[in-house]
GROMACS .gro file of N, CA and C in nm:
model
  252
    1MET      N    1   7.995   2.268  -5.267
    1MET     CA    2   7.958   2.269  -5.127
    1MET      C    3   8.039   2.377  -5.057
    2ALA      N    4   7.971   2.457  -4.979
    2ALA     CA    5   8.038   2.565  -4.907
    2ALA      C    6   8.122   2.507  -4.794
    3LEU      N    7   8.248   2.547  -4.789
    3LEU     CA    8   8.337   2.500  -4.682
    3LEU      C    9   8.328   2.588  -4.559
    4VAL      N   10   8.283   2.712  -4.579
    4VAL     CA   11   8.266   2.807  -4.469
    4VAL      C   12   8.132   2.877  -4.488
    5ASP      N   13   8.083   2.944  -4.384
    5ASP     CA   14   7.963   3.025  -4.398
    5ASP      C   15   7.991   3.141  -4.494
    6ILE      N   16   7.896   3.170  -4.583
    6ILE     CA   17   7.910   3.280  -4.677
    6ILE      C   18   7.794   3.375  -4.652
    7VAL      N   19   7.825   3.502  -4.627
    7VAL     CA   20   7.720   3.601  -4.599
    7VAL      C   21   7.652   3.643  -4.729
    8GLU      N   22   7.532   3.698  -4.719
    8GLU     CA   23   7.463   3.750  -4.837
    8GLU      C   24   7.552   3.856  -4.903
    9GLY      N   25   7.572   3.842  -5.032
    9GLY     CA   26   7.659   3.933  -5.106
    9GLY      C   27   7.805   3.892  -5.104
   10GLY      N   28   7.837   3.788  -5.025
   10GLY     CA   29   7.975   3.742  -5.015
   10GLY      C   30   8.022   3.672  -5.142
   11GLU      N   31   8.151   3.679  -5.167
   11GLU     CA   32   8.210   3.615  -5.284
   11GLU      C   33   8.213   3.464  -5.267
   12VAL      N   34   8.187   3.393  -5.376
   12VAL     CA   35   8.203   3.248  -5.381
   12VAL      C   36   8.328   3.224  -5.464
   13VAL      N   37   8.432   3.166  -5.400
   13VAL     CA   38   8.564   3.161  -5.460
   13VAL      C   39   8.621   3.020  -5.460
   14PRO      N   40   8.585   2.935  -5.557
   14PRO     CA   41   8.653   2.806  -5.567
   14PRO      C   42   8.780   2.821  -5.650
   15TYR      N   43   8.884   2.754  -5.610
   15TYR     CA   44   9.011   2.752  -5.685
   15TYR      C   45   9.066   2.891  -5.709
   16GLY      N   46   9.041   2.986  -5.619
   16GLY     CA   47   9.100   3.119  -5.629
   16GLY      C   48   9.034   3.215  -5.727
   17GLU      N   49   8.919   3.180  -5.784
   17GLU     CA   50   8.850   3.267  -5.879
   17GLU      C   51   8.708   3.293  -5.832
   18VAL      N   52   8.666   3.420  -5.833
   18VAL     CA   53   8.529   3.455  -5.795
   18VAL      C   54   8.435   3.409  -5.906
   19ILE      N   55   8.339   3.322  -5.870
   19ILE     CA   56   8.243   3.275  -5.970
   19ILE      C   57   8.104   3.334  -5.948
   20GLY      N   58   8.084   3.403  -5.837
   20GLY     CA   59   7.954   3.462  -5.810
   20GLY      C   60   7.947   3.519  -5.670
   21TYR      N   61   7.828   3.574  -5.639
   21TYR     CA   62   7.804   3.635  -5.509
   21TYR      C   63   7.677   3.574  -5.450
   22ALA      N   64   7.678   3.549  -5.322
   22ALA     CA   65   7.566   3.482  -5.255
   22ALA      C   66   7.442   3.571  -5.256
   23LEU      N   67   7.329   3.518  -5.304
   23LEU     CA   68   7.203   3.591  -5.302
   23LEU      C   69   7.141   3.591  -5.163
   24LYS      N   70   7.181   3.495  -5.081
   24LYS     CA   71   7.134   3.483  -4.943
   24LYS      C   72   7.245   3.413  -4.867
   25PRO      N   73   7.241   3.416  -4.734
   25PRO     CA   74   7.345   3.347  -4.658
   25PRO      C   75   7.351   3.198  -4.695
   26ILE      N   76   7.472   3.147  -4.707
   26ILE     CA   77   7.494   3.006  -4.739
   26ILE      C   78   7.572   2.945  -4.623
   27ALA      N   79   7.514   2.847  -4.559
   27ALA     CA   80   7.578   2.783  -4.444
   27ALA      C   81   7.686   2.686  -4.490
   28ALA      N   82   7.791   2.675  -4.410
   28ALA     CA   83   7.896   2.577  -4.439
   28ALA      C   84   7.833   2.440  -4.450
   29GLY      N   85   7.871   2.364  -4.552
   29GLY     CA   86   7.816   2.231  -4.573
   29GLY      C   87   7.699   2.229  -4.669
   30SER      N   88   7.647   2.348  -4.705
   30SER     CA   89   7.534   2.356  -4.799
   30SER      C   90   7.585   2.352  -4.942
   31TRP      N   91   7.498   2.304  -5.031
   31TRP     CA   92   7.532   2.305  -5.173
   31TRP      C   93   7.529   2.447  -5.225
   32VAL      N   94   7.624   2.481  -5.310
   32VAL     CA   95   7.627   2.611  -5.375
   32VAL      C   96   7.581   2.589  -5.519
   33THR      N   97   7.463   2.641  -5.552
   33THR     CA   98   7.404   2.620  -5.684
   33THR      C   99   7.375   2.755  -5.748
   34VAL      N  100   7.340   2.753  -5.876
   34VAL     CA  101   7.309   2.877  -5.946
   34VAL      C  102   7.187   2.946  -5.885
   35GLN      N  103   7.104   2.873  -5.814
   35GLN     CA  104   6.986   2.932  -5.752
   35GLN      C  105   7.022   3.025  -5.636
   36VAL      N  106   7.139   3.008  -5.577
   36VAL     CA  107   7.179   3.093  -5.465
   36VAL      C  108   7.293   3.187  -5.501
   37LEU      N  109   7.325   3.197  -5.630
   37LEU     CA  110   7.434   3.283  -5.675
   37LEU      C  111   7.386   3.393  -5.768
   38CYS      N  112   7.446   3.508  -5.754
   38CYS     CA  113   7.433   3.615  -5.852
   38CYS      C  114   7.562   3.608  -5.933
   39MET      N  115   7.548   3.578  -6.060
   39MET     CA  116   7.667   3.559  -6.143
   39MET      C  117   7.720   3.694  -6.188
   40PRO      N  118   7.853   3.711  -6.192
   40PRO     CA  119   7.909   3.838  -6.239
   40PRO      C  120   7.887   3.852  -6.390
   41LYS      N  121   7.887   3.976  -6.439
   41LYS     CA  122   7.874   3.999  -6.582
   41LYS      C  123   7.996   3.939  -6.652
   42PRO      N  124   7.975   3.873  -6.764
   42PRO     CA  125   8.090   3.818  -6.836
   42PRO      C  126   8.171   3.930  -6.900
   43PRO      N  127   8.301   3.911  -6.912
   43PRO     CA  128   8.384   4.014  -6.976
   43PRO      C  129   8.362   4.014  -7.127
   44VAL      N  130   8.396   4.125  -7.190
   44VAL     CA  131   8.394   4.132  -7.336
   44VAL      C  132   8.506   4.042  -7.385
   45LEU      N  133   8.474   3.947  -7.470
   45LEU     CA  134   8.572   3.846  -7.510
   45LEU      C  135   8.677   3.897  -7.608
   46ASP      N  136   8.644   4.003  -7.682
   46ASP     CA  137   8.737   4.050  -7.785
   46ASP      C  138   8.867   4.106  -7.729
   47ASN      N  139   8.865   4.155  -7.604
   47ASN     CA  140   8.984   4.221  -7.550
   47ASN      C  141   9.046   4.148  -7.432
   48LEU      N  142   9.015   4.022  -7.415
   48LEU     CA  143   9.072   3.948  -7.303
   48LEU      C  144   9.222   3.930  -7.322
   49PRO      N  145   9.300   3.947  -7.215
   49PRO     CA  146   9.443   3.920  -7.226
   49PRO      C  147   9.467   3.769  -7.233
   50LYS      N  148   9.583   3.734  -7.283
   50LYS     CA  149   9.619   3.592  -7.285
   50LYS      C  150   9.639   3.544  -7.142
   51ALA      N  151   9.621   3.416  -7.122
   51ALA     CA  152   9.641   3.357  -6.990
   51ALA      C  153   9.786   3.379  -6.947
   52THR      N  154   9.804   3.421  -6.823
   52THR     CA  155   9.938   3.449  -6.774
   52THR      C  156   9.975   3.366  -6.652
   53VAL      N  157   9.881   3.287  -6.601
   53VAL     CA  158   9.910   3.207  -6.483
   53VAL      C  159  10.007   3.096  -6.521
   54LYS      N  160  10.115   3.089  -6.448
   54LYS     CA  161  10.214   2.985  -6.473
   54LYS      C  162  10.213   2.889  -6.355
   55THR      N  163  10.215   2.763  -6.384
   55THR     CA  164  10.220   2.663  -6.278
   55THR      C  165  10.355   2.594  -6.283
   56SER      N  166  10.398   2.548  -6.169
   56SER     CA  167  10.525   2.475  -6.168
   56SER      C  168  10.497   2.329  -6.199
   57PRO      N  169  10.586   2.266  -6.273
   57PRO     CA  170  10.563   2.124  -6.303
   57PRO      C  171  10.570   2.043  -6.174
   58GLY      N  172  10.480   1.949  -6.162
   58GLY     CA  173  10.480   1.863  -6.044
   58GLY      C  174  10.590   1.759  -6.053
   59GLU      N  175  10.605   1.687  -5.946
   59GLU     CA  176  10.702   1.578  -5.945
   59GLU      C  177  10.655   1.469  -6.041
   60PRO      N  178  10.746   1.408  -6.116
   60PRO     CA  179  10.705   1.300  -6.207
   60PRO      C  180  10.642   1.185  -6.129
   61LEU      N  181  10.538   1.127  -6.185
   61LEU     CA  182  10.473   1.012  -6.123
   61LEU      C  183  10.555   0.887  -6.151
   62GLN      N  184  10.571   0.805  -6.052
   62GLN     CA  185  10.646   0.682  -6.067
   62GLN      C  186  10.549   0.566  -6.082
   63GLY      N  187  10.580   0.472  -6.171
   63GLY     CA  188  10.499   0.353  -6.186
   63GLY      C  189  10.379   0.370  -6.277
   64TYR      N  190  10.372   0.481  -6.352
   64TYR     CA  191  10.261   0.505  -6.444
   64TYR      C  192  10.316   0.518  -6.586
   65THR      N  193  10.234   0.488  -6.683
   65THR     CA  194  10.274   0.505  -6.823
   65THR      C  195  10.172   0.595  -6.892
   66PHE      N  196  10.210   0.647  -7.008
   66PHE     CA  197  10.124   0.733  -7.086
   66PHE      C  198  10.123   0.681  -7.229
   67ALA      N  199  10.006   0.640  -7.278
   67ALA     CA  200   9.995   0.584  -7.413
   67ALA      C  201   9.969   0.697  -7.512
   68GLY      N  202  10.068   0.781  -7.530
   68GLY     CA  203  10.055   0.894  -7.621
   68GLY      C  204  10.190   0.931  -7.677
   69PHE      N  205  10.199   1.054  -7.726
   69PHE     CA  206  10.325   1.100  -7.784
   69PHE      C  207  10.352   1.243  -7.738
   70ARG      N  208  10.480   1.280  -7.739
   70ARG     CA  209  10.521   1.415  -7.704
   70ARG      C  210  10.558   1.488  -7.832
   71ASN      N  211  10.505   1.608  -7.849
   71ASN     CA  212  10.536   1.691  -7.964
   71ASN      C  213  10.667   1.766  -7.940
   72PRO      N  214  10.730   1.816  -8.047
   72PRO     CA  215  10.857   1.888  -8.031
   72PRO      C  216  10.848   2.006  -7.934
   73ASP      N  217  10.731   2.070  -7.923
   73ASP     CA  218  10.719   2.185  -7.832
   73ASP      C  219  10.691   2.144  -7.688
   74GLY      N  220  10.684   2.013  -7.661
   74GLY     CA  221  10.664   1.964  -7.525
   74GLY      C  222  10.521   1.926  -7.492
   75CYS      N  223  10.423   1.972  -7.572
   75CYS     CA  224  10.285   1.931  -7.545
   75CYS      C  225  10.268   1.785  -7.588
   76VAL      N  226  10.161   1.724  -7.546
   76VAL     CA  227  10.141   1.582  -7.575
   76VAL      C  228  10.009   1.559  -7.645
   77GLY      N  229   9.994   1.441  -7.701
   77GLY     CA  230   9.871   1.403  -7.768
   77GLY      C  231   9.852   1.254  -7.762
   78THR      N  232   9.734   1.210  -7.803
   78THR     CA  233   9.704   1.068  -7.809
   78THR      C  234   9.644   1.036  -7.944
   79CYS      N  235   9.654   0.912  -7.983
   79CYS     CA  236   9.590   0.867  -8.107
   79CYS      C  237   9.451   0.818  -8.072
   80ASN      N  238   9.356   0.848  -8.155
   80ASN     CA  239   9.219   0.799  -8.136
   80ASN      C  240   9.203   0.670  -8.215
   81TRP      N  241   9.210   0.559  -8.145
   81TRP     CA  242   9.196   0.428  -8.209
   81TRP      C  243   9.053   0.385  -8.201
   82ARG      N  244   9.002   0.337  -8.309
   82ARG     CA  245   8.864   0.290  -8.312
   82ARG      C  246   8.866   0.139  -8.325
   83ARG      N  247   8.804   0.074  -8.232
   83ARG     CA  248   8.801  -0.072  -8.235
   83ARG      C  249   8.664  -0.118  -8.277
   84ALA      N  250   8.661  -0.217  -8.367
   84ALA     CA  251   8.533  -0.269  -8.415
   84ALA      C  252   8.504  -0.402  -8.350
   0.00000   0.00000   0.00000
């Protein structure tokens, strides 16, 4: 949904990334769909740089638990339990 008016040819930018350009004016409050967007050409995948965006860790949540495990490198995982 458009939060502001977008002019024809204007960038559509959710979460700080351009995902397309308006094919016609889009009024604030209107749905933004592929029918009203001109999608940018996809980049060549063979030469893409590695992701470089770093986020700061958020404050730990209090009163919640995590039914998983932490790996030595700090990433986490869960076990896939199948119940019959």
